[in-house]
Amino acid sequence: MLYFSHLLPDSQMREIIRGTGMGVESIEFSIAENLDRLDDCLRAYERRLLWMGCPGLILHGPFLDLNPMTYDSLVREVTMERYQQAYRAARALGAEKIVFHSCHIPQVYLTEGWAERTAGFFREFLKDKDEQIQVLVENVLEEQPEQLEELASQVEHPAFGLCLDLGHAHCYAQASVLEWIKRLGSYIRHVHVHDNDGQKDSHEALGRGTLPWERGLELLSDRQLTYAIECAKQEAVMDSWRRLKGIFYASNTKDRRI
């Protein structure tokens, strides 16, 4: 199934959903202020989703000031609590997946030991979780895919996987987007789609930058994945949707999930 990020006013979200049937990837519960008043926000957001006619939901978890690999026990405690709150929101709203940033900042945090410590955090986080909601870690500033591959291989929980952000990999990584796809393989369960010029994370519509998105989608085409368009303008969302629709429906097949 295809989703798009809730970065637009609700009225535009509703219009796009009516015209495309796409689901919503929400950032509502990545915001600390909303997590502080979680019950009220859940009730309000449920009404908004109903008004928009949302046919499917993915949540983006909190990330600002948080770090699952931290050496500081208090930072770890806060990170765990915020992640648990976001997960409770995902369950209450019937979300299919929840996406968390890797939170790794190269040249600030050590790469050595990062996967082990982050895997330990997620093993603890997932110890009382079932497979109902997929818990995914998204690449952001990582330069190579091996770091995420090592993390995914160590968690060993059926609900755990990776979200591959094509725009981030194209902009921040040394390895090509195509190499990321090949290396991360079956760990990928969700894909963030947006374009840029390889220099700045501008979240442009597909085709407005230099991302080899057509070849990337071709490499991913044999997998049952979800995709989310991450653009902050209605025109960019629709341009990207039309390009994706053209790719996925090129041979008039109905067995692909978009």
mmCIF file of C-alpha atoms in Angstrom:
data_model
loop_
_atom_site.group_PDB
_atom_site.id
_atom_site.type_symbol
_atom_site.label_atom_id
_atom_site.label_comp_id
_atom_site.label_asym_id
_atom_site.label_seq_id
_atom_site.Cartn_x
_atom_site.Cartn_y
_atom_site.Cartn_z
ATOM 1 C CA MET A 1 0.000 0.000 0.000
ATOM 2 C CA LEU A 2 1.076 3.566 -0.631
ATOM 3 C CA TYR A 3 1.031 6.212 2.112
ATOM 4 C CA PHE A 4 1.959 9.884 2.346
ATOM 5 C CA SER A 5 3.213 11.895 5.306
ATOM 6 C CA HIS A 6 0.842 14.064 7.293
ATOM 7 C CA LEU A 7 2.822 17.221 6.549
ATOM 8 C CA LEU A 8 -0.105 19.055 4.948
ATOM 9 C CA PRO A 9 -3.258 20.697 6.347
ATOM 10 C CA ASP A 10 -6.065 18.238 7.049
ATOM 11 C CA SER A 11 -8.156 19.660 4.206
ATOM 12 C CA GLN A 12 -5.400 18.882 1.691
ATOM 13 C CA MET A 13 -4.853 15.466 3.249
ATOM 14 C CA ARG A 14 -8.561 14.722 2.787
ATOM 15 C CA GLU A 15 -8.477 15.866 -0.834
ATOM 16 C CA ILE A 16 -5.452 13.699 -1.641
ATOM 17 C CA ILE A 17 -6.914 10.645 0.089
ATOM 18 C CA ARG A 18 -10.153 11.033 -1.867
ATOM 19 C CA GLY A 19 -8.243 11.319 -5.119
ATOM 20 C CA THR A 20 -5.681 8.571 -4.587
ATOM 21 C CA GLY A 21 -6.795 6.182 -1.824
ATOM 22 C CA MET A 22 -3.437 6.530 -0.106
ATOM 23 C CA GLY A 23 -2.981 5.901 3.597
ATOM 24 C CA VAL A 24 -1.393 8.311 6.087
ATOM 25 C CA GLU A 25 2.003 8.218 7.753
ATOM 26 C CA SER A 26 1.520 10.446 10.772
ATOM 27 C CA ILE A 27 4.111 12.518 12.648
ATOM 28 C CA GLU A 28 1.538 13.489 15.290
ATOM 29 C CA PHE A 29 3.045 11.221 17.943
ATOM 30 C CA SER A 30 6.653 12.110 17.244
ATOM 31 C CA ILE A 31 6.041 15.389 19.082
ATOM 32 C CA ALA A 32 6.857 15.425 22.809
ATOM 33 C CA GLU A 33 4.109 17.914 23.646
ATOM 34 C CA ASN A 34 1.508 15.581 22.151
ATOM 35 C CA LEU A 35 2.927 12.604 24.029
ATOM 36 C CA ASP A 36 2.629 14.604 27.254
ATOM 37 C CA ARG A 37 -1.156 14.714 26.724
ATOM 38 C CA LEU A 38 -1.424 11.407 24.972
ATOM 39 C CA ASP A 39 -5.036 10.481 25.771
ATOM 40 C CA ASP A 40 -6.419 13.835 24.628
ATOM 41 C CA CYS A 41 -4.306 13.755 21.469
ATOM 42 C CA LEU A 42 -5.424 10.243 20.643
ATOM 43 C CA ARG A 43 -9.087 11.175 20.840
ATOM 44 C CA ALA A 44 -8.585 14.314 18.765
ATOM 45 C CA TYR A 45 -6.447 12.638 16.139
ATOM 46 C CA GLU A 46 -8.829 9.721 15.768
ATOM 47 C CA ARG A 47 -11.555 12.222 14.848
ATOM 48 C CA ARG A 48 -9.244 13.942 12.361
ATOM 49 C CA LEU A 49 -8.363 10.642 10.673
ATOM 50 C CA LEU A 50 -12.040 9.787 10.409
ATOM 51 C CA TRP A 51 -12.795 13.172 8.829
ATOM 52 C CA MET A 52 -9.936 12.765 6.352
ATOM 53 C CA GLY A 53 -11.198 9.292 5.418
ATOM 54 C CA CYS A 54 -7.847 7.671 6.182
ATOM 55 C CA PRO A 55 -7.822 4.076 4.822
ATOM 56 C CA GLY A 56 -4.613 2.974 6.538
ATOM 57 C CA LEU A 57 -2.144 4.323 9.091
ATOM 58 C CA ILE A 58 1.575 4.221 9.884
ATOM 59 C CA LEU A 59 3.065 6.245 12.743
ATOM 60 C CA HIS A 60 6.409 8.010 12.859
ATOM 61 C CA GLY A 61 7.839 7.783 16.356
ATOM 62 C CA PRO A 62 9.618 10.488 18.402
ATOM 63 C CA PHE A 63 13.308 11.228 17.837
ATOM 64 C CA LEU A 64 14.289 14.732 19.004
ATOM 65 C CA ASP A 65 16.625 14.614 22.054
ATOM 66 C CA LEU A 66 16.311 10.803 22.209
ATOM 67 C CA ASN A 67 18.947 8.129 21.698
ATOM 68 C CA PRO A 68 18.395 4.355 22.063
ATOM 69 C CA MET A 69 22.151 3.609 22.159
ATOM 70 C CA THR A 70 22.933 6.153 24.882
ATOM 71 C CA TYR A 71 25.375 5.425 27.697
ATOM 72 C CA ASP A 72 23.348 7.674 30.008
ATOM 73 C CA SER A 73 20.788 5.669 31.986
ATOM 74 C CA LEU A 74 18.404 8.614 32.367
ATOM 75 C CA VAL A 75 18.442 9.406 28.640
ATOM 76 C CA ARG A 76 17.768 5.732 27.973
ATOM 77 C CA GLU A 77 14.852 5.761 30.414
ATOM 78 C CA VAL A 78 13.274 8.800 28.728
ATOM 79 C CA THR A 79 13.842 7.301 25.270
ATOM 80 C CA MET A 80 12.166 4.057 26.321
ATOM 81 C CA GLU A 81 9.178 5.877 27.809
ATOM 82 C CA ARG A 82 8.649 8.037 24.715
ATOM 83 C CA TYR A 83 8.891 4.988 22.442
ATOM 84 C CA GLN A 84 6.395 3.119 24.621
ATOM 85 C CA GLN A 85 3.987 6.057 24.459
ATOM 86 C CA ALA A 86 4.228 6.173 20.659
ATOM 87 C CA TYR A 87 3.658 2.419 20.490
ATOM 88 C CA ARG A 88 0.550 2.759 22.657
ATOM 89 C CA ALA A 89 -0.705 5.391 20.214
ATOM 90 C CA ALA A 90 -0.032 3.050 17.287
ATOM 91 C CA ARG A 91 -1.995 0.260 18.934
ATOM 92 C CA ALA A 92 -4.883 2.514 19.933
ATOM 93 C CA LEU A 93 -5.218 3.885 16.381
ATOM 94 C CA GLY A 94 -4.763 0.543 14.623
ATOM 95 C CA ALA A 95 -1.512 1.508 12.899
ATOM 96 C CA GLU A 96 0.199 -1.177 10.856
ATOM 97 C CA LYS A 97 3.763 0.029 11.494
ATOM 98 C CA ILE A 98 5.732 2.496 13.590
ATOM 99 C CA VAL A 99 8.984 4.054 12.369
ATOM 100 C CA PHE A 100 11.800 5.236 14.651
ATOM 101 C CA HIS A 101 14.890 7.150 13.533
ATOM 102 C CA SER A 102 18.249 5.479 14.081
ATOM 103 C CA CYS A 103 19.278 8.617 16.036
ATOM 104 C CA HIS A 104 22.927 8.050 15.147
ATOM 105 C CA ILE A 105 25.007 11.140 14.378
ATOM 106 C CA PRO A 106 28.313 10.262 12.674
ATOM 107 C CA GLN A 107 31.419 11.917 14.111
ATOM 108 C CA VAL A 108 29.485 12.686 17.302
ATOM 109 C CA TYR A 109 28.518 9.185 18.448
ATOM 110 C CA LEU A 110 30.877 6.248 18.095
ATOM 111 C CA THR A 111 29.995 3.798 15.347
ATOM 112 C CA GLU A 112 31.786 0.971 17.129
ATOM 113 C CA GLY A 113 29.323 -0.729 19.454
ATOM 114 C CA TRP A 114 26.357 1.256 18.143
ATOM 115 C CA ALA A 115 24.538 -1.738 16.673
ATOM 116 C CA GLU A 116 25.022 -3.839 19.808
ATOM 117 C CA ARG A 117 23.727 -1.173 22.179
ATOM 118 C CA THR A 118 20.816 -0.182 19.939
ATOM 119 C CA ALA A 119 19.871 -3.830 19.422
ATOM 120 C CA GLY A 120 19.867 -4.312 23.184
ATOM 121 C CA PHE A 121 17.488 -1.384 23.558
ATOM 122 C CA PHE A 122 15.056 -2.746 20.970
ATOM 123 C CA ARG A 123 15.190 -6.277 22.369
ATOM 124 C CA GLU A 124 14.067 -4.842 25.688
ATOM 125 C CA PHE A 125 11.461 -2.640 24.012
ATOM 126 C CA LEU A 126 10.028 -5.600 22.091
ATOM 127 C CA LYS A 127 10.109 -8.202 24.863
ATOM 128 C CA ASP A 128 6.381 -7.782 25.626
ATOM 129 C CA LYS A 129 5.309 -6.972 22.045
ATOM 130 C CA ASP A 130 3.598 -9.261 19.547
ATOM 131 C CA GLU A 131 3.690 -9.114 15.742
ATOM 132 C CA GLN A 132 0.616 -6.927 15.346
ATOM 133 C CA ILE A 133 2.616 -3.737 14.754
ATOM 134 C CA GLN A 134 5.908 -3.732 12.869
ATOM 135 C CA VAL A 135 8.650 -1.723 14.610
ATOM 136 C CA LEU A 136 11.058 -0.242 12.089
ATOM 137 C CA VAL A 137 14.317 1.725 12.306
ATOM 138 C CA GLU A 138 14.955 4.335 9.613
ATOM 139 C CA ASN A 139 18.326 5.400 8.251
ATOM 140 C CA VAL A 140 19.020 9.109 8.551
ATOM 141 C CA LEU A 141 22.680 10.238 8.565
ATOM 142 C CA GLU A 142 24.358 6.835 8.192
ATOM 143 C CA GLU A 143 27.049 6.742 5.502
ATOM 144 C CA GLN A 144 26.992 2.971 4.922
ATOM 145 C CA PRO A 145 24.195 0.370 5.116
ATOM 146 C CA GLU A 146 26.248 -2.133 7.136
ATOM 147 C CA GLN A 147 25.406 -0.319 10.367
ATOM 148 C CA LEU A 148 21.663 -0.879 9.956
ATOM 149 C CA GLU A 149 22.216 -4.384 8.615
ATOM 150 C CA GLU A 150 24.152 -5.295 11.757
ATOM 151 C CA LEU A 151 21.401 -3.860 13.955
ATOM 152 C CA ALA A 152 18.631 -5.759 12.184
ATOM 153 C CA SER A 153 20.533 -9.028 12.348
ATOM 154 C CA GLN A 154 20.906 -8.754 16.125
ATOM 155 C CA VAL A 155 17.351 -7.901 17.233
ATOM 156 C CA GLU A 156 15.773 -11.186 16.074
ATOM 157 C CA HIS A 157 12.136 -10.299 16.742
ATOM 158 C CA PRO A 158 9.468 -11.056 14.093
ATOM 159 C CA ALA A 159 8.028 -7.534 14.370
ATOM 160 C CA PHE A 160 11.371 -5.782 13.860
ATOM 161 C CA GLY A 161 12.715 -4.509 10.557
ATOM 162 C CA LEU A 162 14.036 -1.475 8.715
ATOM 163 C CA CYS A 163 12.564 1.536 6.967
ATOM 164 C CA LEU A 164 14.764 2.539 4.053
ATOM 165 C CA ASP A 165 14.636 6.269 3.416
ATOM 166 C CA LEU A 166 15.771 6.624 -0.193
ATOM 167 C CA GLY A 167 16.239 10.379 0.038
ATOM 168 C CA HIS A 168 18.418 10.150 3.153
ATOM 169 C CA ALA A 169 20.588 7.445 1.610
ATOM 170 C CA HIS A 170 20.969 9.488 -1.581
ATOM 171 C CA CYS A 171 21.883 12.649 0.302
ATOM 172 C CA TYR A 172 23.947 11.566 3.298
ATOM 173 C CA ALA A 173 25.460 8.187 2.454
ATOM 174 C CA GLN A 174 28.690 7.309 0.697
ATOM 175 C CA ALA A 175 27.210 4.079 -0.672
ATOM 176 C CA SER A 176 24.647 4.445 -3.452
ATOM 177 C CA VAL A 177 20.929 3.984 -2.888
ATOM 178 C CA LEU A 178 21.072 0.854 -5.023
ATOM 179 C CA GLU A 179 23.782 -0.592 -2.797
ATOM 180 C CA TRP A 180 21.616 0.132 0.265
ATOM 181 C CA ILE A 181 18.746 -1.793 -1.270
ATOM 182 C CA LYS A 182 20.921 -4.760 -2.178
ATOM 183 C CA ARG A 183 22.693 -4.843 1.184
ATOM 184 C CA LEU A 184 19.668 -4.490 3.465
ATOM 185 C CA GLY A 185 17.597 -6.953 1.457
ATOM 186 C CA SER A 186 14.829 -8.694 3.345
ATOM 187 C CA TYR A 187 15.226 -6.466 6.416
ATOM 188 C CA ILE A 188 13.469 -3.655 4.506
ATOM 189 C CA ARG A 189 9.731 -3.524 5.256
ATOM 190 C CA HIS A 190 8.849 0.083 4.501
ATOM 191 C CA VAL A 191 10.305 2.735 2.168
ATOM 192 C CA HIS A 192 10.303 6.523 2.422
ATOM 193 C CA VAL A 193 10.186 8.120 -1.009
ATOM 194 C CA HIS A 194 11.346 11.662 -1.851
ATOM 195 C CA ASP A 195 13.963 13.202 -4.120
ATOM 196 C CA ASN A 196 16.922 15.568 -3.759
ATOM 197 C CA ASP A 197 20.073 16.652 -5.589
ATOM 198 C CA GLY A 198 22.377 14.462 -3.509
ATOM 199 C CA GLN A 199 23.564 17.451 -1.481
ATOM 200 C CA LYS A 200 20.604 18.650 0.582
ATOM 201 C CA ASP A 201 17.721 16.713 2.150
ATOM 202 C CA SER A 202 15.091 18.817 0.387
ATOM 203 C CA HIS A 203 12.218 16.282 0.182
ATOM 204 C CA GLU A 204 11.365 17.150 -3.414
ATOM 205 C CA ALA A 205 8.890 15.342 -5.658
ATOM 206 C CA LEU A 206 10.212 12.313 -7.507
ATOM 207 C CA GLY A 207 11.949 13.393 -10.696
ATOM 208 C CA ARG A 208 12.969 16.793 -9.295
ATOM 209 C CA GLY A 209 16.381 15.569 -8.159
ATOM 210 C CA THR A 210 19.014 12.974 -9.024
ATOM 211 C CA LEU A 211 17.740 9.981 -7.032
ATOM 212 C CA PRO A 212 17.747 6.809 -9.220
ATOM 213 C CA TRP A 213 14.273 6.031 -7.967
ATOM 214 C CA GLU A 214 13.056 4.042 -10.951
ATOM 215 C CA ARG A 215 15.943 1.581 -10.706
ATOM 216 C CA GLY A 216 15.520 1.463 -6.924
ATOM 217 C CA LEU A 217 11.834 0.598 -7.200
ATOM 218 C CA GLU A 218 12.681 -2.050 -9.752
ATOM 219 C CA LEU A 219 15.057 -3.702 -7.267
ATOM 220 C CA LEU A 220 12.333 -3.596 -4.601
ATOM 221 C CA SER A 221 9.480 -4.725 -6.854
ATOM 222 C CA ASP A 222 9.543 -8.392 -5.851
ATOM 223 C CA ARG A 223 8.889 -7.634 -2.165
ATOM 224 C CA GLN A 224 5.644 -6.997 -0.312
ATOM 225 C CA LEU A 225 6.477 -3.524 1.004
ATOM 226 C CA THR A 226 4.689 -0.328 1.936
ATOM 227 C CA TYR A 227 5.848 3.048 0.613
ATOM 228 C CA ALA A 228 5.359 6.567 1.992
ATOM 229 C CA ILE A 229 5.772 9.785 0.006
ATOM 230 C CA GLU A 230 7.510 12.340 2.238
ATOM 231 C CA CYS A 231 6.855 15.716 0.623
ATOM 232 C CA ALA A 232 5.502 18.844 2.312
ATOM 233 C CA LYS A 233 3.608 20.320 -0.649
ATOM 234 C CA GLN A 234 0.411 18.983 -2.176
ATOM 235 C CA GLU A 235 1.718 19.334 -5.726
ATOM 236 C CA ALA A 236 4.879 17.384 -4.854
ATOM 237 C CA VAL A 237 2.840 14.606 -3.238
ATOM 238 C CA MET A 238 0.605 14.304 -6.284
ATOM 239 C CA ASP A 239 3.523 14.441 -8.743
ATOM 240 C CA SER A 240 5.235 11.637 -6.842
ATOM 241 C CA TRP A 241 2.015 9.610 -6.623
ATOM 242 C CA ARG A 242 1.495 9.845 -10.381
ATOM 243 C CA ARG A 243 5.058 8.639 -11.039
ATOM 244 C CA LEU A 244 4.710 5.760 -8.582
ATOM 245 C CA LYS A 245 1.294 4.853 -9.974
ATOM 246 C CA GLY A 246 2.782 4.746 -13.456
ATOM 247 C CA ILE A 247 5.532 2.399 -12.308
ATOM 248 C CA PHE A 248 3.352 0.075 -10.234
ATOM 249 C CA TYR A 249 0.545 -0.110 -12.769
ATOM 250 C CA ALA A 250 2.771 -0.203 -15.845
ATOM 251 C CA SER A 251 1.672 -3.714 -16.804
ATOM 252 C CA ASN A 252 -1.884 -3.349 -15.443
ATOM 253 C CA THR A 253 -1.209 -5.906 -12.727
ATOM 254 C CA LYS A 254 -3.425 -5.925 -9.660
ATOM 255 C CA ASP A 255 -1.314 -8.084 -7.414
ATOM 256 C CA ARG A 256 1.131 -5.411 -6.262
ATOM 257 C CA ARG A 257 0.530 -3.621 -2.970
ATOM 258 C CA ILE A 258 0.553 0.146 -3.511
#
